[in-house]
Coordinates of C-alpha atoms in Angstrom, one line a residue:
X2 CA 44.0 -28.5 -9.3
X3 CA 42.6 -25.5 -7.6
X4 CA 42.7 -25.9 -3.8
X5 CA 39.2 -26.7 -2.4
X6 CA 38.6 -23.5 0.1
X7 CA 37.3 -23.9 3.4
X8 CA 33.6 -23.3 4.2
X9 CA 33.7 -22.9 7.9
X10 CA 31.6 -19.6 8.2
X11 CA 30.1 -19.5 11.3
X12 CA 27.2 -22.1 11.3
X13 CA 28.6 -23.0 8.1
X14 CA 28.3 -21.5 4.5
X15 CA 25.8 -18.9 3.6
X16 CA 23.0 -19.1 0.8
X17 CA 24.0 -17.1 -2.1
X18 CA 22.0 -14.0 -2.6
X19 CA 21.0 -14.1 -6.3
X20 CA 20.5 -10.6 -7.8
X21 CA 22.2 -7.7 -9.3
X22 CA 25.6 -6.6 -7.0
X23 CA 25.3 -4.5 -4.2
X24 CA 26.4 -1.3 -4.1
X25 CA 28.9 -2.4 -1.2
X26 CA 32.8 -1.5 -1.2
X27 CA 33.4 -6.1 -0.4
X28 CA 33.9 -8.8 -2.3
X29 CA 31.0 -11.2 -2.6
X30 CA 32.6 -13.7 0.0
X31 CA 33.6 -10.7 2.1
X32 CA 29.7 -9.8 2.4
X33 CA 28.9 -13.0 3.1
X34 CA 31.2 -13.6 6.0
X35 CA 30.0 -10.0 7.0
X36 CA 26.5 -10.9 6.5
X37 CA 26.4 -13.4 9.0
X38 CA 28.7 -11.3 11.7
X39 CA 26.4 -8.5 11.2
X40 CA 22.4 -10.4 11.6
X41 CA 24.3 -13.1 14.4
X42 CA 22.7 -16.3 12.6
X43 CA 23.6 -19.4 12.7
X44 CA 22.4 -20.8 9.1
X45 CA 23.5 -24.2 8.5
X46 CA 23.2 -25.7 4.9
X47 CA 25.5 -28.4 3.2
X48 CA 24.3 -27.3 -0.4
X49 CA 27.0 -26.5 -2.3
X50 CA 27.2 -22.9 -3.0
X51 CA 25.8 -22.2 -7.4
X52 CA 28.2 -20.9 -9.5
X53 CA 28.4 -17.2 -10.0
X54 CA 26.6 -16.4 -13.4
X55 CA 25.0 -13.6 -14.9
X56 CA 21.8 -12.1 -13.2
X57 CA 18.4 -12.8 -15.3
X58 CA 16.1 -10.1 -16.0
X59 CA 12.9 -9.5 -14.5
X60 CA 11.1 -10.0 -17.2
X61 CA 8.4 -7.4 -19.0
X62 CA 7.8 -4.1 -16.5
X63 CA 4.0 -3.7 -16.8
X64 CA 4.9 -0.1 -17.6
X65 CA 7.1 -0.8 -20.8
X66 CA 3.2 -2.0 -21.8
X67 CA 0.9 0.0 -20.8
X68 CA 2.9 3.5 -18.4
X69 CA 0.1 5.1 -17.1
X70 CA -2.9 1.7 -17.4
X71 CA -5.3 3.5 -19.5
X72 CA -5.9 0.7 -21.7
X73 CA -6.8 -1.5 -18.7
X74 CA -8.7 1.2 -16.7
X75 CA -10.6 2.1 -20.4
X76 CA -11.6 -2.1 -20.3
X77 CA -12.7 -1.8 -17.2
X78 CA -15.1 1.0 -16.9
X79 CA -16.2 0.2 -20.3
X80 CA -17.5 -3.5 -18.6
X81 CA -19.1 -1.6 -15.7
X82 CA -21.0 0.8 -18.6
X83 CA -21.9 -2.3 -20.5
X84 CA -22.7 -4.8 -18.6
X85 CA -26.0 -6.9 -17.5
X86 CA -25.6 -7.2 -13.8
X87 CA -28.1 -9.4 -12.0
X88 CA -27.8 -9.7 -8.3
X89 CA -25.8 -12.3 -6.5
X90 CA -27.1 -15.6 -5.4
X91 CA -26.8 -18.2 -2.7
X92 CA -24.2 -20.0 -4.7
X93 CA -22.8 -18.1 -7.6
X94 CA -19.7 -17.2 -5.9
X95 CA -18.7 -20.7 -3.7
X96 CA -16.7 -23.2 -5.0
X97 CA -16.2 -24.8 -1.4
X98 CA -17.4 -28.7 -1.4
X99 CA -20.3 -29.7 1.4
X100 CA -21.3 -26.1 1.6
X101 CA -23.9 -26.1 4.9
X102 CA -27.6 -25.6 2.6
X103 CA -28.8 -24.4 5.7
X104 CA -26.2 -21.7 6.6
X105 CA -27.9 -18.0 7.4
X106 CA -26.3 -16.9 3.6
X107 CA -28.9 -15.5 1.8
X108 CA -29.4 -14.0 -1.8
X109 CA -28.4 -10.5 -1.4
X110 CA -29.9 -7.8 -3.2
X111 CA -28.0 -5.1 -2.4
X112 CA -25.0 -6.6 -4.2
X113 CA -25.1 -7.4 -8.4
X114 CA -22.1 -8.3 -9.9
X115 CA -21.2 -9.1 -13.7
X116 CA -18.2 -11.4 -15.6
X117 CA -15.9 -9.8 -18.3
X118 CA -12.8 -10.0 -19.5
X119 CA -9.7 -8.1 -19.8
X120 CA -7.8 -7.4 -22.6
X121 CA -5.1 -10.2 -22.1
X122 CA -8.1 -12.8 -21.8
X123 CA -7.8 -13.1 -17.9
X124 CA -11.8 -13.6 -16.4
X125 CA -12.6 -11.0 -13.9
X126 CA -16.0 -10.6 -11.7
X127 CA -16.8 -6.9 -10.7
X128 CA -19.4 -7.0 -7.8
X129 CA -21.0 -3.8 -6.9
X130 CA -22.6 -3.0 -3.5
X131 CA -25.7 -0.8 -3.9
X132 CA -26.2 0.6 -0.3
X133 CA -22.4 1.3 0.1
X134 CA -20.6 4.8 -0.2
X135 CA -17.1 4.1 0.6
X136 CA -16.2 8.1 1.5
X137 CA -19.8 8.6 3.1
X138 CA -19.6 5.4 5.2
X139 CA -18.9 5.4 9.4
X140 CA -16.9 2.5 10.3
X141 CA -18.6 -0.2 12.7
X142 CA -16.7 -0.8 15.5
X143 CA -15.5 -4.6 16.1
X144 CA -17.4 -5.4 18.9
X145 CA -20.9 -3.8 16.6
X146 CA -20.4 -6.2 14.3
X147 CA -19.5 -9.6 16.2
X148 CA -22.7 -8.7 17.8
X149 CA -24.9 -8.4 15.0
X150 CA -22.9 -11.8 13.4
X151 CA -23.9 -13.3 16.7
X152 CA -27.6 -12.5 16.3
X153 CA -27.3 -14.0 13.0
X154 CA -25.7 -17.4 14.2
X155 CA -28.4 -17.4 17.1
X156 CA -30.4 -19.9 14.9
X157 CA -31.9 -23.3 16.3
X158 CA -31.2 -25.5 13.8
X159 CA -27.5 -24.4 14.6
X160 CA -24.7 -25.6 17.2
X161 CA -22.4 -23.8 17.3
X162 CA -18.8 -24.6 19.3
X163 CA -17.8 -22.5 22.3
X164 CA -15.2 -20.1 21.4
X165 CA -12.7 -19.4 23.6
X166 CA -11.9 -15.9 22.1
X167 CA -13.2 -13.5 19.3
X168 CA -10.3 -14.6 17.0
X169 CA -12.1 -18.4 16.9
X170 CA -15.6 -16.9 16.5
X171 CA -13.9 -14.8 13.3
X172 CA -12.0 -17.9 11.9
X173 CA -15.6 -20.4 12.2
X174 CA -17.6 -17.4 10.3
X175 CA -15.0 -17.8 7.2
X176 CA -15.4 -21.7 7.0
X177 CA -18.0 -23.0 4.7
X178 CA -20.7 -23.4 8.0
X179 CA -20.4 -19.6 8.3
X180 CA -21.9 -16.3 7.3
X181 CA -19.9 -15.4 4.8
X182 CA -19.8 -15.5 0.8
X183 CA -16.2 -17.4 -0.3
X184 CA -15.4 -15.8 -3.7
X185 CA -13.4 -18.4 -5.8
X186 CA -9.9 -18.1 -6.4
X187 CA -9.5 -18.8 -10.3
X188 CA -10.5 -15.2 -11.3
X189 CA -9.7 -11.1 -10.8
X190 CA -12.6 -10.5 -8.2
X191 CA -13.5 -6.3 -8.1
X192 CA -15.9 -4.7 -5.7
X193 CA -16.8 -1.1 -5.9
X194 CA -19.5 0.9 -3.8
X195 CA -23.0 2.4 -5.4
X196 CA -20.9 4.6 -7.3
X197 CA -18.3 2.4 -8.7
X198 CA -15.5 3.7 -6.6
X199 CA -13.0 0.8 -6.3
X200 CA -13.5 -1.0 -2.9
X201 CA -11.5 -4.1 -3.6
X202 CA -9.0 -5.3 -6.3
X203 CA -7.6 -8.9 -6.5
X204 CA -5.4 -10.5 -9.1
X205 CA -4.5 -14.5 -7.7
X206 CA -2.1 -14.6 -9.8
X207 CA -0.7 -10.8 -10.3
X208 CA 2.9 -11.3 -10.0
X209 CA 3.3 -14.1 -12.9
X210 CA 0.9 -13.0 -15.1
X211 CA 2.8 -9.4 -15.1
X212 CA 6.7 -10.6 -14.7
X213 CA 6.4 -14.9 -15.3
X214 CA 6.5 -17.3 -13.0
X215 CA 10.2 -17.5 -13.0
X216 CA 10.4 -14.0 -11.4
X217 CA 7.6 -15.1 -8.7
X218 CA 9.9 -17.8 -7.7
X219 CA 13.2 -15.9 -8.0
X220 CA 11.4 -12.8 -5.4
X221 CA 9.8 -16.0 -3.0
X222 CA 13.5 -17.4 -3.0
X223 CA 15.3 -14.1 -2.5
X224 CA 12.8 -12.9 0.7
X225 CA 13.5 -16.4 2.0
X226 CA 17.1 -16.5 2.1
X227 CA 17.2 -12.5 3.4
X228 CA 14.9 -13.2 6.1
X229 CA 17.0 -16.6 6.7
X230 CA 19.6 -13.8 7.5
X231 CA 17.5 -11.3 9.4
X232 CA 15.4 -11.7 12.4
X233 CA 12.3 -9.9 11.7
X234 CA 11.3 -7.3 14.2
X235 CA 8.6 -8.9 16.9
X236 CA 5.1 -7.7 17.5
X237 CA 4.2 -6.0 20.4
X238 CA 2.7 -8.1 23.2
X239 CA -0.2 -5.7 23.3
X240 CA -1.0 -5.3 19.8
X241 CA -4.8 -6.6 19.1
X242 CA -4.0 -7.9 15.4
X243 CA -2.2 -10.8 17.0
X244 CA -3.7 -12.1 19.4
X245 CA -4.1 -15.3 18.1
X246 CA 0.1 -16.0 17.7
X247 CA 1.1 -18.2 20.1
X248 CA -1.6 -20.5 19.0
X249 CA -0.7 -19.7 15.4
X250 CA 3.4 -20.7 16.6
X251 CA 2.3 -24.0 18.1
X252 CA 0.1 -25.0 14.9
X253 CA 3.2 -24.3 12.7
X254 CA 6.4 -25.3 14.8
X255 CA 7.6 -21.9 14.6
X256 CA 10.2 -19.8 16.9
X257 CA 9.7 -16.4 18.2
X258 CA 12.5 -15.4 15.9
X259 CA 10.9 -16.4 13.0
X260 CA 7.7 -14.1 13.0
X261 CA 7.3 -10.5 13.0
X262 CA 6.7 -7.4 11.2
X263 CA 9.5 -5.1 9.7
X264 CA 7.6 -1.3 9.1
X265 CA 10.2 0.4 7.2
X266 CA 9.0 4.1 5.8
X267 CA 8.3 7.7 7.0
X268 CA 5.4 8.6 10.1
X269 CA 4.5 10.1 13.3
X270 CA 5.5 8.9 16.2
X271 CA 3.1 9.0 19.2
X272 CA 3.5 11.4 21.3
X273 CA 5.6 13.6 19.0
X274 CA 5.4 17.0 20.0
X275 CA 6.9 18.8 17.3
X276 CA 4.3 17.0 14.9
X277 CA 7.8 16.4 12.7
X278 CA 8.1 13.4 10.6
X279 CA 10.2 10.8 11.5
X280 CA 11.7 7.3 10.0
X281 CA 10.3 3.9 12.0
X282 CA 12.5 2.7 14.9
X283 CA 12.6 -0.9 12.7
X284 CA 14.8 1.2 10.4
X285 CA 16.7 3.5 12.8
X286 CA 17.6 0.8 15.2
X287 CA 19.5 -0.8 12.5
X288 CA 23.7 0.1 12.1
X289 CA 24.8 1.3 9.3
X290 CA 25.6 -1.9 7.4
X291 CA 22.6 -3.2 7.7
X292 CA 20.8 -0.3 6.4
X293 CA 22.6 -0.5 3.1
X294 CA 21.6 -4.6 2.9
X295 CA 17.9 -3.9 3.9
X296 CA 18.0 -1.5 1.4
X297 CA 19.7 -3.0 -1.3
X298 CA 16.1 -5.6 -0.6
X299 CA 14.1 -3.2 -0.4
X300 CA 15.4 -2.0 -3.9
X301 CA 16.4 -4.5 -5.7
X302 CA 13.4 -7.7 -4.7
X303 CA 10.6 -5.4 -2.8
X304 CA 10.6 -2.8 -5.6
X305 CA 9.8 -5.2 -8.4
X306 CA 7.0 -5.6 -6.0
X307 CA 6.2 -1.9 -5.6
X308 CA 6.5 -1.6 -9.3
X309 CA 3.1 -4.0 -9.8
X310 CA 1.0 -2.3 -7.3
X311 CA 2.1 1.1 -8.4
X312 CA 0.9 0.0 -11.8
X313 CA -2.2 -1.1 -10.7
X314 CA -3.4 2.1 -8.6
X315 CA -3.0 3.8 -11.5
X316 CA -5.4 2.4 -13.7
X317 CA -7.9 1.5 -10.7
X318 CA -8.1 5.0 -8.9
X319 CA -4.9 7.6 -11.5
X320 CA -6.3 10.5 -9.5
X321 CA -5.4 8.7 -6.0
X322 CA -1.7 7.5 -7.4
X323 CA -1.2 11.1 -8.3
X324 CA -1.7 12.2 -4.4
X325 CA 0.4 9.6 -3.1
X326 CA 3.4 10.9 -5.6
X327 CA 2.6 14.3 -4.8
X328 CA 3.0 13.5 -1.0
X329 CA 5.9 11.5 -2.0
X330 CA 7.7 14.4 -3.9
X331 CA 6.7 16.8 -0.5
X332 CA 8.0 14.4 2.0
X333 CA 11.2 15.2 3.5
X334 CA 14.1 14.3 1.5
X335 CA 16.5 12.9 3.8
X336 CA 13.7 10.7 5.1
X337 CA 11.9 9.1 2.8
X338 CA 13.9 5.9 0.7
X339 CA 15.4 6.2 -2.4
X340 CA 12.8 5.4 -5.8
X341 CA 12.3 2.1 -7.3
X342 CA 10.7 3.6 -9.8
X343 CA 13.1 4.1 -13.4
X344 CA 13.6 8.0 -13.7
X345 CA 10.9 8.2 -15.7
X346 CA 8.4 7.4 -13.5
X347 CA 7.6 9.1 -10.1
X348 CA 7.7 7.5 -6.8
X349 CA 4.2 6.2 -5.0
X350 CA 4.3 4.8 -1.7
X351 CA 6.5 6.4 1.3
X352 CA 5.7 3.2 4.1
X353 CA 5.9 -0.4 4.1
X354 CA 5.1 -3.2 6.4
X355 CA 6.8 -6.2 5.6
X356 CA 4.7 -9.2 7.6
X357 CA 6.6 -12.5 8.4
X358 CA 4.8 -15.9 9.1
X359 CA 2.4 -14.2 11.3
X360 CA -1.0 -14.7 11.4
X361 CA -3.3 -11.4 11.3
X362 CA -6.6 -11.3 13.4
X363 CA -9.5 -8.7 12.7
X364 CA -8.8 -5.1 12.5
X365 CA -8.4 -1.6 10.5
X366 CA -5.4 -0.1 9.4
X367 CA -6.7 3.4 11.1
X368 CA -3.2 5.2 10.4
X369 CA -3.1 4.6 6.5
X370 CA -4.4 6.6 4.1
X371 CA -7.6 7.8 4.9
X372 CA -10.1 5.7 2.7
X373 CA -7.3 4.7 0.5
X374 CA -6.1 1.6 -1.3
X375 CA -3.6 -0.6 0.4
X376 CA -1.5 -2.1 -1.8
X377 CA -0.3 -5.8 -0.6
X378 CA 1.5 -8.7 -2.6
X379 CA 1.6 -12.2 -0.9
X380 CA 4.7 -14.4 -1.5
X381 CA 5.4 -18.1 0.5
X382 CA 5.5 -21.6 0.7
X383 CA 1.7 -22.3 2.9
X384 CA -2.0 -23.3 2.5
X385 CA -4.7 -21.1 3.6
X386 CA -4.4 -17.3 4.5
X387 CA -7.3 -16.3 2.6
X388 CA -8.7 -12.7 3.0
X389 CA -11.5 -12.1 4.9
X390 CA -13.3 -8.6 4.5
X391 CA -16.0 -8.7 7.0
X392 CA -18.1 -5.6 6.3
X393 CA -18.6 -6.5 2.6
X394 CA -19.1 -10.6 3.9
X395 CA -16.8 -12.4 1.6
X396 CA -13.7 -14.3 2.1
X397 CA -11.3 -14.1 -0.8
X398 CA -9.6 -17.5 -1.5
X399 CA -7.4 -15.8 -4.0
X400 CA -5.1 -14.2 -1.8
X401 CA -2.4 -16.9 -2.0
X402 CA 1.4 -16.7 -3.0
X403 CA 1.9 -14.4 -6.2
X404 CA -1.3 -12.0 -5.6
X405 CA -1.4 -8.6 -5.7
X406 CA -4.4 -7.1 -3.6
X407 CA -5.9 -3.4 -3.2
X408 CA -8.6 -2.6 -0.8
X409 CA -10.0 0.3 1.5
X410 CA -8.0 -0.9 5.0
X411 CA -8.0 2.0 6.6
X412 CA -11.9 1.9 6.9
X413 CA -12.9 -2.2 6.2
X414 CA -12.2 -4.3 8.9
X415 CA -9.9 -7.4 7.5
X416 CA -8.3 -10.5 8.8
X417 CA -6.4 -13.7 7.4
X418 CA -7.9 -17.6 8.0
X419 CA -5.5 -19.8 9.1
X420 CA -2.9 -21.0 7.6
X421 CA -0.3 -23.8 7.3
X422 CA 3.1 -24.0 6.0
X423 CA 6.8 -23.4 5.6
X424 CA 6.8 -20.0 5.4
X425 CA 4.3 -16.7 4.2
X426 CA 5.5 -13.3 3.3
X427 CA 2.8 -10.3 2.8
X428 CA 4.2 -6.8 1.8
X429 CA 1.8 -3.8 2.8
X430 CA 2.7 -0.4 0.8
X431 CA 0.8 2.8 1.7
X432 CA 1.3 6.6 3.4
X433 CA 0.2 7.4 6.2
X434 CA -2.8 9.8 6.8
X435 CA -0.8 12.0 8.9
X436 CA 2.1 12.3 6.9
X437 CA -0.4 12.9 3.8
X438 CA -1.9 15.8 6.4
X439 CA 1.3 17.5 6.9
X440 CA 2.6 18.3 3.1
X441 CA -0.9 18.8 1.7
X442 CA -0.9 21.7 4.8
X443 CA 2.6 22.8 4.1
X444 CA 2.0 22.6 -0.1
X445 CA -1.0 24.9 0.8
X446 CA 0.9 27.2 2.2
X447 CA 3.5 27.1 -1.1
X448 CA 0.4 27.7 -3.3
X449 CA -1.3 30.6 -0.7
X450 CA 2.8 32.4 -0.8
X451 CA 2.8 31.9 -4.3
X452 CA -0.9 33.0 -5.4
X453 CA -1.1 35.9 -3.1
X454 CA 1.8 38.4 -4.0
X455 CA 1.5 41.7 -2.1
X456 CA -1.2 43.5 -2.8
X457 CA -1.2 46.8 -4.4
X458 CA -3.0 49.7 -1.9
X459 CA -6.3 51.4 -2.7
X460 CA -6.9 54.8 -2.1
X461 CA -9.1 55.1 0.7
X462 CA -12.3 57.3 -0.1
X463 CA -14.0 57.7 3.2
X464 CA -15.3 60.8 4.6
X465 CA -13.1 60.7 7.4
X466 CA -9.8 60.6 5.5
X467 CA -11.4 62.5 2.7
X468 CA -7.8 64.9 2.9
X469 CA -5.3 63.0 1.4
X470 CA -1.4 64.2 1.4
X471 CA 0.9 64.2 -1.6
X472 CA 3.3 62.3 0.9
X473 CA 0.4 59.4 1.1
X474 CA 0.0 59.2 -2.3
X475 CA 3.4 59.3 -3.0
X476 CA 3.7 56.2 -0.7
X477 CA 0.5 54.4 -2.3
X478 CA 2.9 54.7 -5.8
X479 CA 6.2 53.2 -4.2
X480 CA 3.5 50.0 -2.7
X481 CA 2.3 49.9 -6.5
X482 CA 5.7 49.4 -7.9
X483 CA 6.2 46.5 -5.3
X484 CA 3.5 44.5 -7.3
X485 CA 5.1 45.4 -10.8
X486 CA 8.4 43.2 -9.6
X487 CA 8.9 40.2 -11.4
X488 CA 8.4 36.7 -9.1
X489 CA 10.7 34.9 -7.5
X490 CA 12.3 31.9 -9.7
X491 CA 11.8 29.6 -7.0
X492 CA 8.1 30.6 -6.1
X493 CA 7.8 29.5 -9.6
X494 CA 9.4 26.1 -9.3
X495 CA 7.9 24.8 -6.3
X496 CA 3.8 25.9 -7.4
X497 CA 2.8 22.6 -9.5
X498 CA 0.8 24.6 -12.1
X499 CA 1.7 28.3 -12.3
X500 CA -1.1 29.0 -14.5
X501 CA -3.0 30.5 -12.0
X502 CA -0.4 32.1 -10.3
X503 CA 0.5 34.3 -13.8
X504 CA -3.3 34.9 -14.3
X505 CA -3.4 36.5 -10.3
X506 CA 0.3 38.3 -11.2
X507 CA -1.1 39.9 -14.6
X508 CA -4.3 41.0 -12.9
X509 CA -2.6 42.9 -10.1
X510 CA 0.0 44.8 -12.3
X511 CA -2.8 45.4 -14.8
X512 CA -4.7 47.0 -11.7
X513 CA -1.8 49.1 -10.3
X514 CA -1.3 50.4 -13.9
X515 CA -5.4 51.2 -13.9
X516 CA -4.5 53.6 -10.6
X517 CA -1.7 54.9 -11.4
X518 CA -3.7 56.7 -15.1
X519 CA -7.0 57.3 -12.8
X520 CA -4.4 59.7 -10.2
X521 CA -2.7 61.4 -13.3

């Protein structure tokens, strides 16, 4: 008989971390024992440890299907083209019981929606809002609209509670006695502006319907047992979009060390003044150890994530995905993290915020992407959380575990209801606006360097300098040769198309070559 070995790890044995190996020079009970030295946690557990076996697939990548989602984009605008919208009424998107008949929701006629279907069968409802312009629109400011919400609720036939801060007043205008339209959770709801540019994007239920339900519980197991491991980094006492946590802690039973928010990805810090790109502190306050088992999670759990919503931007806004890999491909090598992409697809997103049982009060994400999508997938063991999107008025009921959601943060001010439970896990993937700024600057200046070779010199003809010496025009002929050179390999490489760049180069020597038969 094999000798039973000893389990006294400090605060007993570890949970198993089910996946692919890591890339670290350890046995797998070495890394364990290491594991818990390194994140100082005491896990206790008297489940015996599962055999080792052989790691189960993910399941179908969306993009072995469909690579680029032109066959679900194509679906899409085709139902937008086709369809008989009618405009939405006071309960055609509710499904709450003992709705309040005389709540201050009224048919809306700015807003018509339609039902289709995709191509896979899955219902969807595409709602578009007729006096919206998503890239003409100003932003409200918070306090703008509580106050017109509060001029709404001023209603006699109404009593309302006294709130003790703003973040009660937002959480009563998403229950059923509120202002606010509660789109059902058992469909893909779509909203897009007056001219069908994709505001929102919700699938309830994207993570099993593109990878199975055995991979949504394998990623929701994984993130639990990592962050069982890992202290997630906690908010800032001044930060507005949690204000509401320490009731939120005393609701749940939870510790301080059991909520935060990990930001792991490329930005600007504030007050940088070099304006030079840096990696967040969450990351760089980590040793070197811990680096490689963050991102061995980031890879090998959070990618399959990454993989979804990179699929998804592509077919709900291609030319958008194809900026963010272009800023991607321009960001600094040695900053950004490694693809989780297959080589033959290009990277997307170069920041993540990794949210942990908090709860999220109102606000805009005013650092992302200007006016772009926000990718975020939702993973946990709770009840509630739905997502509430106060400028178009509807509270999503499908953001629970397993969804994948895109929407306009950076200009739609957004919070979560409350919520209940063991545990909730959202994943936020975008760029930053100002990292976006700086290679779209410095990729401008590739394509000016490349475009504008030097110039070949004109003979000036003015009366003034109407006397011309054979040493000037001998001069004018060795500046014309400088245009005839061949380009540089690498100006080549790094301009994206060099169609234009050959068209410019042609012209010039074609020019020179003009001058040089005019002066013989």
């Amino acid at each position: 008989m094999k000798p039973k070995q000893s389990s006294k790890v400090r605060g007993g044995p570890l949970p198993k971390y089910h996946g692919t190996k890591p890339s670290l020079k350890t046995s797998a009970k070495a890394l364990q024992s290491e594991t818990v030295l390194i994140w100082n946690t005491q896990v206790r557990t008297k489940q015996p440890e599962p055999e080792p076996s052989k790691p189960e697939p993910y399941g179908l990548k969306p993009e072995q299907l469909d690579p680029q989602g032109e066959a679900k984009r194509a679906r899409l605008l085709d139902a937008i083209a086709q369809g008989r919208f009618k405009p939405v009424g006071r309960k055609d998107c509710t499904d709450e019981d003992g709705m309040d008949e005389d709540r201050m929701d009224e048919d809306r006629t700015d807003v018509h929606y339609i039902f289709f279907s995709f191509d896979d069968g899955r219902s969807a409802r595409y709602e578009r809002f007729l006096n919206l312009d998503i890239y003409a629109m100003a932003p409200l400011a918070g306090n703008k609209i509580r106050a017109r919400q509060d001029a709404a609720l001023a209603s006699p036939c109404r009593t309302l509670p006294d709130f003790a801060n703003d973040s009660e007043r937002d959480q009563y205008l998403a229950t059923p006695s509120g202002l606010l339209r509660h789109i059902p959770k058992d469909y893909v709801y779509i909203a897009g502006d007056k001219n069908d540019q994709i505001i929102v994007y919700l699938d309830p239920i994207g993570i099993r319907s593109a990878f199975g339900n055995r991979v949504k519980r394998r990623l929701q197991k994984e993130t639990i047992e990592f962050f069982a491991m890992k202290q997630p980094t906690p908010p800032a006492k001044n930060d507005t979009r949690h204000q509401s946590h320490a009731a939120h802690l005393e609701r749940n039973g939870f510790s301080e060390n059991q909520c935060g928010v990990d930001h792991m990805g490329i930005l600007h810090r504030t007050g940088n003044e070099n304006n030079t790109s840096t990696r967040t502190s969450d990351w760089t306050d980590l040793s070197g150890v811990k680096q490689q088992l963050y991102e061995y999670y980031l890879r090998n759990t959070v990618g399959i994530i990454t993989k979804l919503l990179d699929f998804e931007l592509g077919f709900l806004a291609p030319t958008m995905r194809q900026q963010h890999r272009d800023v991607y491909d321009g960001s600094g090598e040695f900053l950004r993290f490694r693809p989780t992409n297959p080589k033959t697809l290009p990277e997307t997103y170069t920041y993540r915020a990794i949210v942990v049982n908090m709860q999220t009060d109102m606000h805009r994400d005013t650092t992302d992407w200007d006016r772009g999508l926000t990718g975020i997938c939702q993973l946990g063991q709770f009840k509630g959380s739905a997502m509430v999107l106060r400028d178009l008025g509807v509270v999503l009921h499908g953001y629970q575990s397993g969804a994948t959601l895109h929407f306009r943060g950076n200009i739609l001010w957004h919070y979560t209801t409350e919520w209940t439970g063991k545990c909730r896990y959202a994943f936020d993937h975008t760029t930053k606006q100002s990292i976006r700024a700086q290679v779209e600057a410095d990729n401008a200046k590739k394509r000016e360097a490349a475009l504008d070779p030097v110039q070949p010199a004109v003979a000036d003809t003015s009366e003034d300098d109407s006397d011309t010496s054979e040493d000037d025009s001998d001069a004018s002929e060795e500046e014309l040769d400088v245009s005839e050179d061949e380009p540089d390999a690498d100006a080549l490489k790094e301009e994206a198309d060099a169609g234009e760049w050959i068209t410019r180069f042609l012209a010039n020597r074609a020019l020179a070559q003009k001058l040089r038969e005019t002066k013989s």
